[in-house]
PDB file of C-alpha atoms in Angstrom:
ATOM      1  CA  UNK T 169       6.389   1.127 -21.990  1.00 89.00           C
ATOM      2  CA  UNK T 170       6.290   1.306 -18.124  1.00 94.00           C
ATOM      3  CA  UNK T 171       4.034   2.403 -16.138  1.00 95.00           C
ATOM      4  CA  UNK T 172       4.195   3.334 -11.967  1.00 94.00           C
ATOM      5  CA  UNK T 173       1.799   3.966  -9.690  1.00 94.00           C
ATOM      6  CA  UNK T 174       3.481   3.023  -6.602  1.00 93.00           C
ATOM      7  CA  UNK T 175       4.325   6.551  -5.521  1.00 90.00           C
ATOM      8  CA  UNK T 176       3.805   9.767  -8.211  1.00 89.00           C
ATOM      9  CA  UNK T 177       2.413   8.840 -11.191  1.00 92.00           C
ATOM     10  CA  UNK T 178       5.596   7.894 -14.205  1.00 91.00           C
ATOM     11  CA  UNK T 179       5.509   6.253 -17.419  1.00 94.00           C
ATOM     12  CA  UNK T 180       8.935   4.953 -18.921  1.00 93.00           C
ATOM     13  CA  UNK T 181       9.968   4.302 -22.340  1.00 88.00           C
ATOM     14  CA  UNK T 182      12.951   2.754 -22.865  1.00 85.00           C
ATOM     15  CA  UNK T 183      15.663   5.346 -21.113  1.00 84.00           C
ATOM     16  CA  UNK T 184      12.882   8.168 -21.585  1.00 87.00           C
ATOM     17  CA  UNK T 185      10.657   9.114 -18.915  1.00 88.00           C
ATOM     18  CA  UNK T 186       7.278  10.226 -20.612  1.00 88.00           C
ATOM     19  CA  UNK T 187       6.038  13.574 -18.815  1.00 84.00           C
ATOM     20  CA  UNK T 188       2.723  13.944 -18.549  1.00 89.00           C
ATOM     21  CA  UNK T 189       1.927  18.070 -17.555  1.00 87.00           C
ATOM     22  CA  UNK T 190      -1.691  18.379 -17.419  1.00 92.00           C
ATOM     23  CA  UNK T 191      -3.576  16.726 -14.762  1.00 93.00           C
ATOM     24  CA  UNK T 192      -6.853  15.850 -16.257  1.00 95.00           C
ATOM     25  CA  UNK T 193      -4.740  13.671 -19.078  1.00 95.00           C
ATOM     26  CA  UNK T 194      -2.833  11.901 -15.589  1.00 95.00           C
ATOM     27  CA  UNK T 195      -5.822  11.583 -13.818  1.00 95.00           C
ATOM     28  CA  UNK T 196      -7.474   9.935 -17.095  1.00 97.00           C
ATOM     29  CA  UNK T 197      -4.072   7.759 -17.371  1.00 97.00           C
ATOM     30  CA  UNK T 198      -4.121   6.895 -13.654  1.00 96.00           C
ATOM     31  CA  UNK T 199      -8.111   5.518 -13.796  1.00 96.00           C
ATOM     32  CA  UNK T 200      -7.269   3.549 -17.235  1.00 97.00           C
ATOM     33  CA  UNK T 201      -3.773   2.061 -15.304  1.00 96.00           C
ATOM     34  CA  UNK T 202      -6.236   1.065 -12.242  1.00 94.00           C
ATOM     35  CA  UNK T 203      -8.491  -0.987 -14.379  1.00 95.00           C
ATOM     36  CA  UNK T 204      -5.778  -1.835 -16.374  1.00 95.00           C
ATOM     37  CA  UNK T 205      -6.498  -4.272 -19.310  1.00 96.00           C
ATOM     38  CA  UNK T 206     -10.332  -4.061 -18.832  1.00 96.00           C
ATOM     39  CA  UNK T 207     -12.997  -1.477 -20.409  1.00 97.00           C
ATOM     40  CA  UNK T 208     -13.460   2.063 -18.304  1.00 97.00           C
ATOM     41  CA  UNK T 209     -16.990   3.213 -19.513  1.00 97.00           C
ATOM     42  CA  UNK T 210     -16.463   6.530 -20.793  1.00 96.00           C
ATOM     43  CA  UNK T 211     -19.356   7.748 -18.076  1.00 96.00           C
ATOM     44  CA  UNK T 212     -17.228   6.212 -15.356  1.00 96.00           C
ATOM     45  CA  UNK T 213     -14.053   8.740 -16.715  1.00 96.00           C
ATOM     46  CA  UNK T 214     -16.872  11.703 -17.268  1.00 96.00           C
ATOM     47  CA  UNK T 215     -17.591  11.537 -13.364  1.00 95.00           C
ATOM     48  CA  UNK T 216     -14.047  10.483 -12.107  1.00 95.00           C
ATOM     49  CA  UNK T 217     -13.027  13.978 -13.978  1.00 95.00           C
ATOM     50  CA  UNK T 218     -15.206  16.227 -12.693  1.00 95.00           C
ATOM     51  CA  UNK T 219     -17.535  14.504 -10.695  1.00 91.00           C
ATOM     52  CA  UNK T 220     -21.582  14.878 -10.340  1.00 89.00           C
ATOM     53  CA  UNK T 221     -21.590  18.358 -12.120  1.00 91.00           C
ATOM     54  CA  UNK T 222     -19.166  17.980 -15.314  1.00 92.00           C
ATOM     55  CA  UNK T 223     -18.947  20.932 -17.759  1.00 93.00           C
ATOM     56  CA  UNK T 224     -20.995  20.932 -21.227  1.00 92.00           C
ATOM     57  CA  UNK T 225     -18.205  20.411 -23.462  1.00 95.00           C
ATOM     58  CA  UNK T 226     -16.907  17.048 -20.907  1.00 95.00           C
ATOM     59  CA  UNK T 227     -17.160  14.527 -23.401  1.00 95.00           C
ATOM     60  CA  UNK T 228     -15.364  16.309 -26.536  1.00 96.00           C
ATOM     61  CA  UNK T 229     -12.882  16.996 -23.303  1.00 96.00           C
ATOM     62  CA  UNK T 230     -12.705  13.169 -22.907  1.00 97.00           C
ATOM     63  CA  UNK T 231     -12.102  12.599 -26.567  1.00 96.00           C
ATOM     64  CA  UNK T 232      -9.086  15.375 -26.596  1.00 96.00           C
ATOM     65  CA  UNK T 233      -7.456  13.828 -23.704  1.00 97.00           C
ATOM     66  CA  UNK T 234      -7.531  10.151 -24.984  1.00 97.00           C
ATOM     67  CA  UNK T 235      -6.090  11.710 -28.014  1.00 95.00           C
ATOM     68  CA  UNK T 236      -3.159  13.379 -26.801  1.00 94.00           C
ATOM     69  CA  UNK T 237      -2.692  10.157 -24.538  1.00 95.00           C
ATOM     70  CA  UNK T 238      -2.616   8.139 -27.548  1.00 93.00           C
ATOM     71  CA  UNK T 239       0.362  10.621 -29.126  1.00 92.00           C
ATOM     72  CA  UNK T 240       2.327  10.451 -24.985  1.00 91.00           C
ATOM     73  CA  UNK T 241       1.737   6.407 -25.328  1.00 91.00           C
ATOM     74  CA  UNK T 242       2.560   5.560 -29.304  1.00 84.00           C
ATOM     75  CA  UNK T 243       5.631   4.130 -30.241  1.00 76.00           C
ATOM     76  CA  UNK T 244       7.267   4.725 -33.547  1.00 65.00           C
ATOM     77  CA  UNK T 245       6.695   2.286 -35.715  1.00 60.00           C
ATOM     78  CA  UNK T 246       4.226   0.351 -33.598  1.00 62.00           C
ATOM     79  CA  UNK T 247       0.566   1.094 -35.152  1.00 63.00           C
ATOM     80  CA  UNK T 248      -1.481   0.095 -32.611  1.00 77.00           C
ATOM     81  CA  UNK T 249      -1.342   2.100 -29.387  1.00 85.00           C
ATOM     82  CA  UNK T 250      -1.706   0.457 -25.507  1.00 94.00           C
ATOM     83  CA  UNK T 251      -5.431   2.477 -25.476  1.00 95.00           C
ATOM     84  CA  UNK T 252      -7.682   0.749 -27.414  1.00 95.00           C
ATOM     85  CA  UNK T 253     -11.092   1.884 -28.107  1.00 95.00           C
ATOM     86  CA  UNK T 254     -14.386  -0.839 -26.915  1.00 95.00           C
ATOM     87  CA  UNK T 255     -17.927   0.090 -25.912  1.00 95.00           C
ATOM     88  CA  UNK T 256     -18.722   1.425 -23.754  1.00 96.00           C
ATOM     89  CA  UNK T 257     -15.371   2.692 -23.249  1.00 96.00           C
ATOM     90  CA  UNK T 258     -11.564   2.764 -22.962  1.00 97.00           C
ATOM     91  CA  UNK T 259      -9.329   0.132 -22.308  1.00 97.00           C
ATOM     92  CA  UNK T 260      -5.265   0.494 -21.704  1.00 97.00           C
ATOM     93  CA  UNK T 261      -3.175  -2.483 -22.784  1.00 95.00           C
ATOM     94  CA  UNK T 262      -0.498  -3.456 -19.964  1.00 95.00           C
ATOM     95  CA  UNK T 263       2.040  -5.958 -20.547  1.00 93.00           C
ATOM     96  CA  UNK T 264       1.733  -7.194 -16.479  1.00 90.00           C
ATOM     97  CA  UNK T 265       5.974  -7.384 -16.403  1.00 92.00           C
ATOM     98  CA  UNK T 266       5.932  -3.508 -16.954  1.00 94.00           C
ATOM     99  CA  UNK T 267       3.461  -2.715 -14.509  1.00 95.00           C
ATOM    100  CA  UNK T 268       4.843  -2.152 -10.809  1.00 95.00           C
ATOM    101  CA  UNK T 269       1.673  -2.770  -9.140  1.00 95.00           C
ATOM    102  CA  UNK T 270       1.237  -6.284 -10.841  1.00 94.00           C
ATOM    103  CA  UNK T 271       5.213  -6.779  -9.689  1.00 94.00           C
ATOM    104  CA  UNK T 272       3.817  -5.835  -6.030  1.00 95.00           C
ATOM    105  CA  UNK T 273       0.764  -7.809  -5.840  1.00 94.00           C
ATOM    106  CA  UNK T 274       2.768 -11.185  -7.461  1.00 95.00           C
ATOM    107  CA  UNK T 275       5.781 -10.213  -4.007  1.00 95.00           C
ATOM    108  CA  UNK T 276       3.082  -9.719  -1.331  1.00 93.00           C
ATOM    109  CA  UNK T 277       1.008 -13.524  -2.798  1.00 94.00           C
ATOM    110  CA  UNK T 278       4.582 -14.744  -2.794  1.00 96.00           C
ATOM    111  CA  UNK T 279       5.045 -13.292   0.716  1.00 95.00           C
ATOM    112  CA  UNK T 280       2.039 -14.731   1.994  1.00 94.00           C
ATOM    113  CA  UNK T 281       2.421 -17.857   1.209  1.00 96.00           C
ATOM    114  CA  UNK T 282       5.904 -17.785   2.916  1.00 96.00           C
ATOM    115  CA  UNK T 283       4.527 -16.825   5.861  1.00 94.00           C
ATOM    116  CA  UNK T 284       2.052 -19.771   5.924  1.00 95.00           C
ATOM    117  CA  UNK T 285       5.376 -22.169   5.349  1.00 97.00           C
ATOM    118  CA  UNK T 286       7.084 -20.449   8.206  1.00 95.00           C
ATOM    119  CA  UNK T 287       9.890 -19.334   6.059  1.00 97.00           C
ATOM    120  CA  UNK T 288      10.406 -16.473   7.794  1.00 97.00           C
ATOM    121  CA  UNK T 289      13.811 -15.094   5.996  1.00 97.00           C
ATOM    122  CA  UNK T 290      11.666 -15.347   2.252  1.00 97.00           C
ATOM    123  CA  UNK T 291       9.044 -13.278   3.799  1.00 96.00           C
ATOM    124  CA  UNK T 292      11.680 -10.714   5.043  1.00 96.00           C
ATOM    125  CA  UNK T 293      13.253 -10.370   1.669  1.00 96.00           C
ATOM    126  CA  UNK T 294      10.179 -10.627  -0.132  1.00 96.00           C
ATOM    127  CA  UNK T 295       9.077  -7.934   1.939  1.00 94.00           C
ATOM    128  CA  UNK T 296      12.035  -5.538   1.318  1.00 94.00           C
ATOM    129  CA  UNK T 297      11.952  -5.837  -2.668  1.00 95.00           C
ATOM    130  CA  UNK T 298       7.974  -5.247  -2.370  1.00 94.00           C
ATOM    131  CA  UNK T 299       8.370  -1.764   0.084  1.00 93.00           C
ATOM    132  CA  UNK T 300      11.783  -1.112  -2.538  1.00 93.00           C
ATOM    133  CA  UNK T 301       8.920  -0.391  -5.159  1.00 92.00           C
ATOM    134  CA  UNK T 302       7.697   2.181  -3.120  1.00 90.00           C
ATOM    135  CA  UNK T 303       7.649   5.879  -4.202  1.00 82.00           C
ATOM    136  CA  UNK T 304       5.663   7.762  -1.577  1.00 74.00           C
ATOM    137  CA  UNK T 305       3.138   9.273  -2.215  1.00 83.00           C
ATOM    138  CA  UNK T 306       1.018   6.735  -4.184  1.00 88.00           C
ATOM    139  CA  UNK T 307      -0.645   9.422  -6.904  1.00 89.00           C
ATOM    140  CA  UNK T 308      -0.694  11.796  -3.979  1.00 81.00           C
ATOM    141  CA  UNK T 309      -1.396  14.844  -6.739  1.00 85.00           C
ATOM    142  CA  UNK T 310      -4.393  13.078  -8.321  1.00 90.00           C
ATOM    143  CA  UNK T 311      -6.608  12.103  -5.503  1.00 86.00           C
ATOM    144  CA  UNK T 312      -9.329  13.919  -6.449  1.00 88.00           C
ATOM    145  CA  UNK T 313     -10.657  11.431  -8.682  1.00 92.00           C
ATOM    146  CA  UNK T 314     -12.147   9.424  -6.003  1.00 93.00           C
ATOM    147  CA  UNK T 315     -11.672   6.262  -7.928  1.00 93.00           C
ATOM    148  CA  UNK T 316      -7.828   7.390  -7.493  1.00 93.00           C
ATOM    149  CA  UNK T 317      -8.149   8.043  -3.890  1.00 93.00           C
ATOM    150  CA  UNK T 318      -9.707   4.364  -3.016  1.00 94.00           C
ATOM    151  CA  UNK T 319      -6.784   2.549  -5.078  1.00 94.00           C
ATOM    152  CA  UNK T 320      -4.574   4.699  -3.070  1.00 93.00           C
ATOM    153  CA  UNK T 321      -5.953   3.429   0.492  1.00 93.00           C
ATOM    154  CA  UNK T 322      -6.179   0.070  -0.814  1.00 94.00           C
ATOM    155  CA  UNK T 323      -2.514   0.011  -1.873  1.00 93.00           C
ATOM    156  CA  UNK T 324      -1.177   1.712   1.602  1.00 92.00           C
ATOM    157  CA  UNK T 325      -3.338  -1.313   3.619  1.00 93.00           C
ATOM    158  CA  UNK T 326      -1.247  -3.676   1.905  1.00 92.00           C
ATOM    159  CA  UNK T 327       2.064  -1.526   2.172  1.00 93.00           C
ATOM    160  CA  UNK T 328       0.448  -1.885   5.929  1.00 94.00           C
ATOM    161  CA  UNK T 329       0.234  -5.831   5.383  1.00 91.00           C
ATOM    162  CA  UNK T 330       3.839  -6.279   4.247  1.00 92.00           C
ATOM    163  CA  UNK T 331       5.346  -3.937   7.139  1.00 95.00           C
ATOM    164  CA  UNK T 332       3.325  -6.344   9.838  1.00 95.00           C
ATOM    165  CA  UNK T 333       4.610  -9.502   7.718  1.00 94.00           C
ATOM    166  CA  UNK T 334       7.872  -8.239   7.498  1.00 96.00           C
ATOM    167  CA  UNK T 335       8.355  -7.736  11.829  1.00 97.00           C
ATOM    168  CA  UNK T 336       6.623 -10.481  12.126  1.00 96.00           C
ATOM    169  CA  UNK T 337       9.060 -12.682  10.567  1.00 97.00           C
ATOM    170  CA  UNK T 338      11.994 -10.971  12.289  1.00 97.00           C
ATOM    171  CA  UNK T 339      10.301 -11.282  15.566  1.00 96.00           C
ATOM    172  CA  UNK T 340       9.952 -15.044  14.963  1.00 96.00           C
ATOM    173  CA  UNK T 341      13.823 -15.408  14.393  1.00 96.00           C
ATOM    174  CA  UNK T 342      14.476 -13.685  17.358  1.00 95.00           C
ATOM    175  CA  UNK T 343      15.770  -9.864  16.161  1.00 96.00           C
ATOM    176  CA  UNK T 344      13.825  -8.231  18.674  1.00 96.00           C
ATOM    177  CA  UNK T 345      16.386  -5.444  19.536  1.00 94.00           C
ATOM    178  CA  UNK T 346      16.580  -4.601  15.894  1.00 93.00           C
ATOM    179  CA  UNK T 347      13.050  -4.456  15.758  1.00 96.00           C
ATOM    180  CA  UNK T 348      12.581  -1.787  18.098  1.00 97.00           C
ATOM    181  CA  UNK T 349      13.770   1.407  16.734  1.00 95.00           C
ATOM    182  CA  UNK T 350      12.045   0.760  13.762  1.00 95.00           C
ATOM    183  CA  UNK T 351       8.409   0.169  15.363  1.00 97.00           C
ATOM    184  CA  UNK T 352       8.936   3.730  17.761  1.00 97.00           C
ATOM    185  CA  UNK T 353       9.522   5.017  14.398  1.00 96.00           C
ATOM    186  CA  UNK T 354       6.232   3.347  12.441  1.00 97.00           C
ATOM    187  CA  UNK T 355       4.149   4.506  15.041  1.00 97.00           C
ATOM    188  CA  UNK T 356       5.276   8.039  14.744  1.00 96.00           C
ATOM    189  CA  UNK T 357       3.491   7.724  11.428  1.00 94.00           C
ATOM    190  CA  UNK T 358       0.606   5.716  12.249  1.00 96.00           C
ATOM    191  CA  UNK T 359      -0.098   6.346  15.938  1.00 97.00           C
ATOM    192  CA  UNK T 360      -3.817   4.369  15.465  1.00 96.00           C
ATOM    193  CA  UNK T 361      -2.657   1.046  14.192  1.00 96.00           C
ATOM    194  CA  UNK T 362      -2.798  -1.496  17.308  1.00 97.00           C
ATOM    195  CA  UNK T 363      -0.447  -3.968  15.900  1.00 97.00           C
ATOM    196  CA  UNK T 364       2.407  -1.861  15.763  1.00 98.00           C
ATOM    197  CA  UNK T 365       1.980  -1.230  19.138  1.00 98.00           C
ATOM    198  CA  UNK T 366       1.574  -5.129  19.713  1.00 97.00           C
ATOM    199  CA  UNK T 367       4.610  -5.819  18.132  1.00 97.00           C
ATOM    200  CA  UNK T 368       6.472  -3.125  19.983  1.00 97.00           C
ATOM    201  CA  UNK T 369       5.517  -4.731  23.332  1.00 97.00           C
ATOM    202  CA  UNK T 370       6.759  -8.407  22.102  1.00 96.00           C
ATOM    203  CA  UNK T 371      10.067  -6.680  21.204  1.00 96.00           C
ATOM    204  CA  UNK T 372      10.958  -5.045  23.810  1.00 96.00           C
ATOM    205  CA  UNK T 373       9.494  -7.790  26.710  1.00 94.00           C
ATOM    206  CA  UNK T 374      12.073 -10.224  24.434  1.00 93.00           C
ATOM    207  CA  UNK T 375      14.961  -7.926  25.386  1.00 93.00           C
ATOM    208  CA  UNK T 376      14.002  -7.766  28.807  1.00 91.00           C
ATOM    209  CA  UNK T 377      12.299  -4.200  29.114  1.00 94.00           C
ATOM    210  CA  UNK T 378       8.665  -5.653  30.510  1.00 93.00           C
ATOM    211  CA  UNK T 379       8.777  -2.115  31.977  1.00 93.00           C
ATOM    212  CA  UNK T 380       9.198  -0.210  28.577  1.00 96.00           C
ATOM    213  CA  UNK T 381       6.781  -2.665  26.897  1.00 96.00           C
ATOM    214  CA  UNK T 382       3.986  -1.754  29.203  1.00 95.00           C
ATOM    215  CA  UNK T 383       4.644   2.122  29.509  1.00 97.00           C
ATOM    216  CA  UNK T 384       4.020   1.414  25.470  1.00 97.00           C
ATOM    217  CA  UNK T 385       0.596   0.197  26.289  1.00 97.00           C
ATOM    218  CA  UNK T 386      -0.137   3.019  28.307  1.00 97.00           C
ATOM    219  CA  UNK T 387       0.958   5.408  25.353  1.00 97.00           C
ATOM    220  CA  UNK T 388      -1.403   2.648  23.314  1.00 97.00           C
ATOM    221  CA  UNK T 389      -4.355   3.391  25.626  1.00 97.00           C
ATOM    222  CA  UNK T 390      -4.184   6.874  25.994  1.00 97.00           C
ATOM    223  CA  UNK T 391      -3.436   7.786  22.332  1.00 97.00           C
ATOM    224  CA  UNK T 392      -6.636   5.538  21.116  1.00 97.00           C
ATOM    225  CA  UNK T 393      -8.974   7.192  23.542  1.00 96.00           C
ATOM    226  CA  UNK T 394      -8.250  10.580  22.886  1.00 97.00           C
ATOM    227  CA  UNK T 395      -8.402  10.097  19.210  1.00 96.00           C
ATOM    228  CA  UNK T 396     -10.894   7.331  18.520  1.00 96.00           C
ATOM    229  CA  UNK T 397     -12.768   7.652  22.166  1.00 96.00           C
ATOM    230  CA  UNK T 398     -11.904   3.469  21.833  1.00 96.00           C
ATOM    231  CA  UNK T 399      -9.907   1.402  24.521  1.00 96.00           C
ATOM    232  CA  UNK T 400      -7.174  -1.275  22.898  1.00 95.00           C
ATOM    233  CA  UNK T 401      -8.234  -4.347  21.310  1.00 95.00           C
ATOM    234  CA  UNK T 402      -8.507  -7.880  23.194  1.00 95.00           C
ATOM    235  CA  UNK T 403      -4.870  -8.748  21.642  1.00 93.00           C
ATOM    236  CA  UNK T 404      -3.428  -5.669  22.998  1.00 95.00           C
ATOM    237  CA  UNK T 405      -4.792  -5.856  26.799  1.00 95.00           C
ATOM    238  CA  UNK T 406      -4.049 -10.342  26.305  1.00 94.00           C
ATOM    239  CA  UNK T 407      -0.480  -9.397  25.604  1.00 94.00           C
ATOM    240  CA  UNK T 408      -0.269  -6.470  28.257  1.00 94.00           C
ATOM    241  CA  UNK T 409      -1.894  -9.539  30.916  1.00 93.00           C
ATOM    242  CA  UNK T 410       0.690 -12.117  29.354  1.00 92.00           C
ATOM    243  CA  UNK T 411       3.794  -9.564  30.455  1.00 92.00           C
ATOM    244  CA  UNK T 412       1.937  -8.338  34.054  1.00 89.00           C
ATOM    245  CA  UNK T 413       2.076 -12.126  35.228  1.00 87.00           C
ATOM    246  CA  UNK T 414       4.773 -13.713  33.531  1.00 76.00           C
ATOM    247  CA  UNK T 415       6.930 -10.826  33.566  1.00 65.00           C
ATOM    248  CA  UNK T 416       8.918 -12.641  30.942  1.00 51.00           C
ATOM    249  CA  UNK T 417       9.334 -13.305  26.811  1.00 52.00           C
ATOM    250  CA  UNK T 418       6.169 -13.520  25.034  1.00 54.00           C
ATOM    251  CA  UNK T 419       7.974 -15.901  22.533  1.00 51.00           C
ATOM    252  CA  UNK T 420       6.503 -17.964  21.015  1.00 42.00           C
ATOM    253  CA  UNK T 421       2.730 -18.389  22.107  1.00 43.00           C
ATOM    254  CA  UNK T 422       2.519 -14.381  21.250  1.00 47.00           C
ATOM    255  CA  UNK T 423       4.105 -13.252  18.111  1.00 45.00           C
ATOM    256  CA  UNK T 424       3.217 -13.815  14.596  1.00 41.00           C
ATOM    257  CA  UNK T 425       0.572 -16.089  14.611  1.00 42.00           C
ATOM    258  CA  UNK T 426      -1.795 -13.500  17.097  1.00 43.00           C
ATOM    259  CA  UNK T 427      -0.679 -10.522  15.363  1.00 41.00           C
ATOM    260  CA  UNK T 428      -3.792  -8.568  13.729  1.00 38.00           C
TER     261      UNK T 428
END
């Protein structure tokens, strides 16, 4: 059995994808799979359910929901299922190979430790397998278990942290122009995250547009005040000073190594 969380919630078996219709018995699936392998007290799924207020009948609920996950999770001729019963709670058996969040987490260590060797092209490919995983949106139906909506933030920063790795590494073997198109288009989906913008500016001051790389600060500056009411960090306006003087490639005192 497979499970993924890395985009709508799936479980595979063999050829078969398991379908899971009602969302109480995916939302109770999704908070075992986050705390995979350890105990979920049953309280913890009670208010993860239906928060502060839950109905009379919630814990018989419970009990019919771990039940029919049971039958969705059994394999024939297998007699002990992946959700095993321990006080004061649940706990749901993952082998960490069939697990795509466990395959993430192993690329982006993997990744990071590249990055601290300086092998730029591992990080690059690392990066690409990791962000292959990727089925957007990560349990975007179930978010209203707010133990469900925290893993979901948590796993997008470090979708975040490979992206930044990722340019990083390219910037540092000099594929600026490449570099470019896709940063206008990262910041058309996150217009408040500075180091987009920082990496933007290296780019494009590499390639010779100082010009371009500073009307991007501008569009930094302006975007950041009128949403956040903040001005741009002290990497941002360092980088913007390094171009207004030197008027030249920011390589290599400002790339990777200031990028935050």
């Amino acid at each position: 059995m497979k499970y993924h969380v890395l985009g709508s919630l799936r479980v595979v078996n063999g050829d078969d994808v398991v379908f899971i219709n009602a969302t109480k018995v995916k939302t109770l699936l999704a908070i075992l799979l986050i705390r995979a392998n350890q105990v979920v007290p049953f309280d913890h799924i009670v208010t993860e359910l239906w928060g502060e207020n839950p109905p009379r009948r919630a814990s018989a609920a419970v009990h019919v929901y771990v039940s029919q996950l049971r039958k969705l999770l059994s394999n024939p001729g297998c007699q002990k299922g992946p959700i095993i019963t321990r006080a004061p709670g649940y706990l749901l058996q993952v082998n960490p190979d069939d697990f795509d969040l466990n395959v993430f987490m192993r690329l982006i260590e993997q990744s990071r430790v590249s990055r601290r060797e300086q092998r730029h092209q591992d990080v690059i490919e690392l990066a690409r397998t990791a962000l292959d995983l990727w089925r957007e949106p990560v349990l975007g139906d179930l978010r209203e278990s707010p133990a469900v909506a925290r893993f979901s933030t948590w796993l997008e920063e470090l979708r975040i942290e490979f992206i930044e790795m990722m340019i990083d590494s390219h910037l540092e073997l000099g594929r600026d122009r490449e570099s470019v198109s896709h940063l206008y288009s990262l910041l058309q989906d996150y217009p408040l995250h500075e180091t987009f913008y920082r990496q933007l500016m290296i780019a494009l001051s590499n390639c010779g547009r100082a010009g371009e790389a500073l009307q991007v600060y501008r569009s930094a500056r302006e975007t950041l005040r009128n949403e956040l009411g903040l001005e741009p960090g002290q990497a941002l306006q360092d980088l913007r000073w390094h171009i207004l003087c030197e008027n030249g490639s920011p390589r290599p005192g400002l790339t990777a190594s200031h990028s935050g």
